[in-house]
PDB file of C-alpha atoms and ligand atoms in Angstrom:
ATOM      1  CA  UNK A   1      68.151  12.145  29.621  1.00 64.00           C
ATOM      2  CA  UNK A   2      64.578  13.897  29.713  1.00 68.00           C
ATOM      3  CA  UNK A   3      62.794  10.226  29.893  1.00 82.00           C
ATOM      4  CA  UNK A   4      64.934   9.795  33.325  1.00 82.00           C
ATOM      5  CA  UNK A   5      63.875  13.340  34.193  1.00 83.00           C
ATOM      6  CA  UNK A   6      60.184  12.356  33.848  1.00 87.00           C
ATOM      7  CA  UNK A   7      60.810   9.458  35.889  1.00 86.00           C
ATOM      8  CA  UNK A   8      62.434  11.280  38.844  1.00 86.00           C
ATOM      9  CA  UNK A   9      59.716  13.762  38.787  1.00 86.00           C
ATOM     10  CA  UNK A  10      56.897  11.543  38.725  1.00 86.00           C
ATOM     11  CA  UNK A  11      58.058   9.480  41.849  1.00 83.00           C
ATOM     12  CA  UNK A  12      58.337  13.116  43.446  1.00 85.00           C
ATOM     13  CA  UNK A  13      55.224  13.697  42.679  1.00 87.00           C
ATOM     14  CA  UNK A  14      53.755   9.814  43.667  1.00 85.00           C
ATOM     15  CA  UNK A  15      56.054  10.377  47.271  1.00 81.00           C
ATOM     16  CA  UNK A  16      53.998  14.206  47.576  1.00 83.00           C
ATOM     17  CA  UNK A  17      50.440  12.465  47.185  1.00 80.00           C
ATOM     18  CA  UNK A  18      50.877   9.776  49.481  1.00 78.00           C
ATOM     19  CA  UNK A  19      52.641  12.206  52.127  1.00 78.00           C
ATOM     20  CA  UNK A  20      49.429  14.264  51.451  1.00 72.00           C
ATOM     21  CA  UNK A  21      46.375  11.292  51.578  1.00 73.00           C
ATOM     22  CA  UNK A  22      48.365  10.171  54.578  1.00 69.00           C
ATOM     23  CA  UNK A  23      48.024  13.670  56.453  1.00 64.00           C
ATOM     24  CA  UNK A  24      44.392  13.769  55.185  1.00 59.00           C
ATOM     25  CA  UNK A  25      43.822  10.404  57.149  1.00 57.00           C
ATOM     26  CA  UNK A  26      45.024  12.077  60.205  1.00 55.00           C
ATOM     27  CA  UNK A  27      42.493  15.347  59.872  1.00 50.00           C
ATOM     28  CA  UNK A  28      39.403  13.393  58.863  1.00 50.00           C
ATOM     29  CA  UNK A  29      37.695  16.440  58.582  1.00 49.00           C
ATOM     30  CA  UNK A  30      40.238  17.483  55.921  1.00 45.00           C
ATOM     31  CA  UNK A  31      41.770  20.400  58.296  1.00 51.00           C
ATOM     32  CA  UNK A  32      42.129  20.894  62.068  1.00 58.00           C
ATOM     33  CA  UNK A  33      38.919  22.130  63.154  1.00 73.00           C
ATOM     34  CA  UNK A  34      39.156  25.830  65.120  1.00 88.00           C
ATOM     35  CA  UNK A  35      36.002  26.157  66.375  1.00 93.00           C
ATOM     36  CA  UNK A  36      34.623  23.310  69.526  1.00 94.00           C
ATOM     37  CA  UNK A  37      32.007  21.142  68.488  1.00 92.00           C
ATOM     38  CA  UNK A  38      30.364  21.329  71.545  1.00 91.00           C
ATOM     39  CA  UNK A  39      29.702  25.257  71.469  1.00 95.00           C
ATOM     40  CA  UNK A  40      31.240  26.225  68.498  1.00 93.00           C
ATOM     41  CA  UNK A  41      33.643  29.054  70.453  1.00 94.00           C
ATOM     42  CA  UNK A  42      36.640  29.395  69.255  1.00 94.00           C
ATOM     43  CA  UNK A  43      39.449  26.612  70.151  1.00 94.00           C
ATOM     44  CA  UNK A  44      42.884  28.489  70.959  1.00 93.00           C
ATOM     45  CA  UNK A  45      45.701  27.639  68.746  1.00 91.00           C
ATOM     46  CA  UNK A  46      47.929  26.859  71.392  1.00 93.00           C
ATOM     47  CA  UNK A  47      45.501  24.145  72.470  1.00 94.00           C
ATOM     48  CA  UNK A  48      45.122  22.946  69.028  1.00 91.00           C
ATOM     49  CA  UNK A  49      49.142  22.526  68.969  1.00 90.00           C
ATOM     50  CA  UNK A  50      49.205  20.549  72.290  1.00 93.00           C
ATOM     51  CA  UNK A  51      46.665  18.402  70.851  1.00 91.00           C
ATOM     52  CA  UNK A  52      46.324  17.417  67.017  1.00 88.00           C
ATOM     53  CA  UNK A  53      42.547  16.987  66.077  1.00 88.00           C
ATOM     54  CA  UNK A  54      41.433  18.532  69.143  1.00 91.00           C
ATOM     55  CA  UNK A  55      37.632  18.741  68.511  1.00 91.00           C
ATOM     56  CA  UNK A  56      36.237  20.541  72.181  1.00 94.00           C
ATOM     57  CA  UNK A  57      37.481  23.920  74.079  1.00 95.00           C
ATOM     58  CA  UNK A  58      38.582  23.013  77.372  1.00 95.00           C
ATOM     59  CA  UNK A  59      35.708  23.865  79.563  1.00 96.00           C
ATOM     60  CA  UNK A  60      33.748  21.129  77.114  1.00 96.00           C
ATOM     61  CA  UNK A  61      36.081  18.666  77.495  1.00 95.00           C
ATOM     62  CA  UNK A  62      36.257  18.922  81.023  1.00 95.00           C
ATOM     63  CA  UNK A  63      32.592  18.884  80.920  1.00 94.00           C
ATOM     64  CA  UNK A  64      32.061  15.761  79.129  1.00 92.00           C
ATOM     65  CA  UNK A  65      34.790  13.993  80.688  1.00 93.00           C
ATOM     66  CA  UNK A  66      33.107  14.748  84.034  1.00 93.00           C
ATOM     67  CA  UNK A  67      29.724  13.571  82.425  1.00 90.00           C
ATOM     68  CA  UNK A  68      31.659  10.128  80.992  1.00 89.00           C
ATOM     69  CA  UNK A  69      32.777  10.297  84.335  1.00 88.00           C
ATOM     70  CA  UNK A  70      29.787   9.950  85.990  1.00 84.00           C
ATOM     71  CA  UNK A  71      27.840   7.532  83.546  1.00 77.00           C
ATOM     72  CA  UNK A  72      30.169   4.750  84.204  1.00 66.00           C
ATOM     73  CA  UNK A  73      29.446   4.841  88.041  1.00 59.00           C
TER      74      UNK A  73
HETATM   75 ZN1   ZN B   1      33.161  24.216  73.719  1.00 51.13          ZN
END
């Protein structure tokens, strides 16, 4: 029964990589980034929880939707 072992533990393995590339595809950046990428300050974890891939603090966000804001006027 060790050839049906294999088997079984291969597909584990095959089901672990793809639940692993597809997590990569959500973080381009390969992890969530901590620091803004505005002003490179730290970006608090609780705001990083609230939203995935956050990339700006708050006070750049607000900022630069202000600025978008603006532009399309
Ligand atoms: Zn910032």
């Amino acid at each position: 029964m060790a050839d049906l072992a294999d088997k079984a533990e291969a597909l584990e393995q095959r089901v672990r990589d793809e639940a692993l590339a597809r997590s990569r595809e959500q973080l381009p950046h390969g992890a969530s980034r901590s620091n803004c990428m505005h002003c490179g300050n730290p970006i608090p974890s609780a705001r990083r929880h609230a939203l995935p891939g956050v990339e700006r603090c708050a006070p750049c966000q607000q900022l630069l939707e202000r600025q978008e804001r603006r532009s399309s006027w």
